């Protein structure tokens, strides 16, 4: 049996107690320690609390400390810090409320029975006080995390919901969290609280690391607030509180930066709201939200399917369909040929079914569709019918159609090379009309080439539409490098920084894995034009951008200039990108490309890059493209 050290200066030291070899004695000593810790004023209390924090993070499902009263102890310590500022400011006690709330959150994130024990131990009231901002934003962050975990379980949610203040506080925190962290920590280096710096960097200090970690924690503060609100959003009685225009309009912009790849962000909350009839009305009444949902649906990030779900539900609801149909249909038409998106199988078929319902509902007089919208839907339905017809055509006839499409495409390439961009776009449209529907690779090239024409003709919306169609047809979905780049440029023209940034980073990731000599890795260098676009959009989409503008700029790294690089001349971007135009098409078409004639469902569907891949994507080293 291990013996308790006689050299320890602290009677009843937690670390000495844990060395006790006799299990029953150790449990009795731990029980006593948890009971007595909140009433002691000895120095060195932060050490056992930090040790408990490490244990909770490493073994969140271990019931031993739960049974011995750790929740009661942590709740009492938070109350002590809130009520006794003299004790809080003594020694290193300032850290204790943070660690205590973090411990509660860690032990309740997986186990419902632990969450029930926490509620019975009275953790909710002190956590709510931290959520109110009684201390600082650092404690708010761990309080909203813990309350969010407690709200996820059916047995403990009523205890959270009974405190009406929690939802209102969470909504306010979601809207103001970035400004709070910016103004209370990021903006003024010389005013940063030392214990905040220590917590953020865990001893590995430095102004730059503190600033970057503050961005990550600010993002988490917002995302965990949204997660807590999301628990309320499943209950219709709370939707009137959540669905206020001043909050809804901000949700699409609450994306959590690029550091929280597992967070659904604001779009996830919107999806929960749109899933319920009571929530769809307020969403449909905010044009800005519909525009944002359309932009996200035509993007390549991990939240694309959430936006698509929202649009489909809004379109299927007779009470909201007429408000959104003219904006939503063009987007869904572009996505109609998408196959698998994450766990969503045959998503394009679901989209076509909803569009078909819109036409049928017009006939019943339930909704009014403009002629333009009706034509777009009918084009999609005709394409599906055309695919059915082609299945019954002899393979030789399909090859003839494919060869005819190639001839027209080459004519378009020639017109493009001679500077007749409009003529080239027309030829690509003609080739698309000839090309068999199952010739997916060739159609990817045609749409992508036409997107390039639209870019040069200063038609960014048309370029986004064509690039999106190419990306939906591509196998794997959203991984066609040149279409990603063209859509990144088009989004840039429209001032859609986040969408442009995600496409540009994915473009760089695809280049790093491509066998295309125009795109592949050479000399370990990122193409200058891609690097410039990424830096520009990272400045524009900077997490603290809005707060920085509101507070009149920032100190040192402020607007992201030093962080993301200086401003650069954008004029080269449109001409710097390589194009499929000029390719003779033999790589994308012909008898040796049997894949176009096989069942697409039998092909290997590669994993889409995670948000973690996206976050680090701009650091991939690529070659500079030849002019």
Coordinates of N, CA and C in Angstrom, one line a residue, residues 12 19 38 49 110 142 169 171 188 195 206 221 258 267 269 281 374 392 416 446 466 473 495 527:
X12 N -4.5 17.0 4.6 CA -5.6 16.6 3.8 C -5.4 16.9 2.3
X19 N -3.2 9.0 -3.2 CA -2.1 8.0 -3.1 C -2.5 6.9 -2.2
X38 N -14.8 23.7 0.1 CA -15.4 25.1 -0.1 C -15.3 26.0 1.2
X49 N -7.9 21.7 -7.7 CA -8.9 21.9 -8.6 C -8.4 21.7 -10.0
X110 N -21.4 13.5 -21.5 CA -21.7 12.2 -22.1 C -22.8 11.4 -21.4
X142 N -17.3 28.7 -20.2 CA -17.4 27.3 -19.6 C -18.8 27.1 -19.0
X169 N -30.4 35.0 -22.0 CA -29.0 35.3 -21.8 C -28.2 34.6 -22.9
X171 N -29.1 34.0 -26.0 CA -29.4 34.7 -27.3 C -28.5 36.0 -27.3
X188 N -6.8 45.4 -26.6 CA -5.8 46.1 -25.8 C -4.9 45.0 -25.2
X195 N -4.6 36.1 -15.7 CA -5.1 34.7 -15.6 C -5.8 34.3 -16.9
X206 N 2.9 34.6 -25.1 CA 3.2 35.3 -26.3 C 2.0 36.0 -26.9
X221 N -17.3 30.3 -27.6 CA -18.3 31.0 -26.8 C -19.6 31.2 -27.6
X258 N -13.2 29.1 -38.7 CA -12.8 27.8 -39.3 C -12.2 26.9 -38.2
X267 N -26.2 28.1 -38.9 CA -27.0 27.4 -39.9 C -27.7 26.2 -39.3
X269 N -28.7 26.0 -36.2 CA -29.9 26.4 -35.4 C -31.0 26.8 -36.4
X281 N -42.2 30.5 -40.7 CA -42.8 31.8 -41.1 C -41.9 32.9 -40.8
X374 N -41.3 28.7 -63.3 CA -41.9 27.5 -63.9 C -41.0 26.9 -65.0
X392 N -32.8 4.0 -72.9 CA -33.3 3.0 -73.9 C -32.7 3.2 -75.3
X416 N -13.3 31.0 -77.9 CA -12.7 31.6 -76.7 C -11.3 32.0 -77.0
X446 N -18.0 21.2 -69.6 CA -18.7 22.2 -70.3 C -19.3 23.3 -69.4
X466 N -23.2 27.9 -63.0 CA -22.5 26.9 -63.8 C -21.5 26.1 -63.0
X473 N -22.1 17.6 -60.4 CA -21.9 16.5 -61.3 C -20.6 15.7 -61.0
X495 N -18.8 40.0 -53.4 CA -18.5 40.4 -52.0 C -18.8 39.3 -51.0
X527 N 0.1 28.7 -55.5 CA 0.0 29.7 -56.6 C -0.3 31.1 -56.0

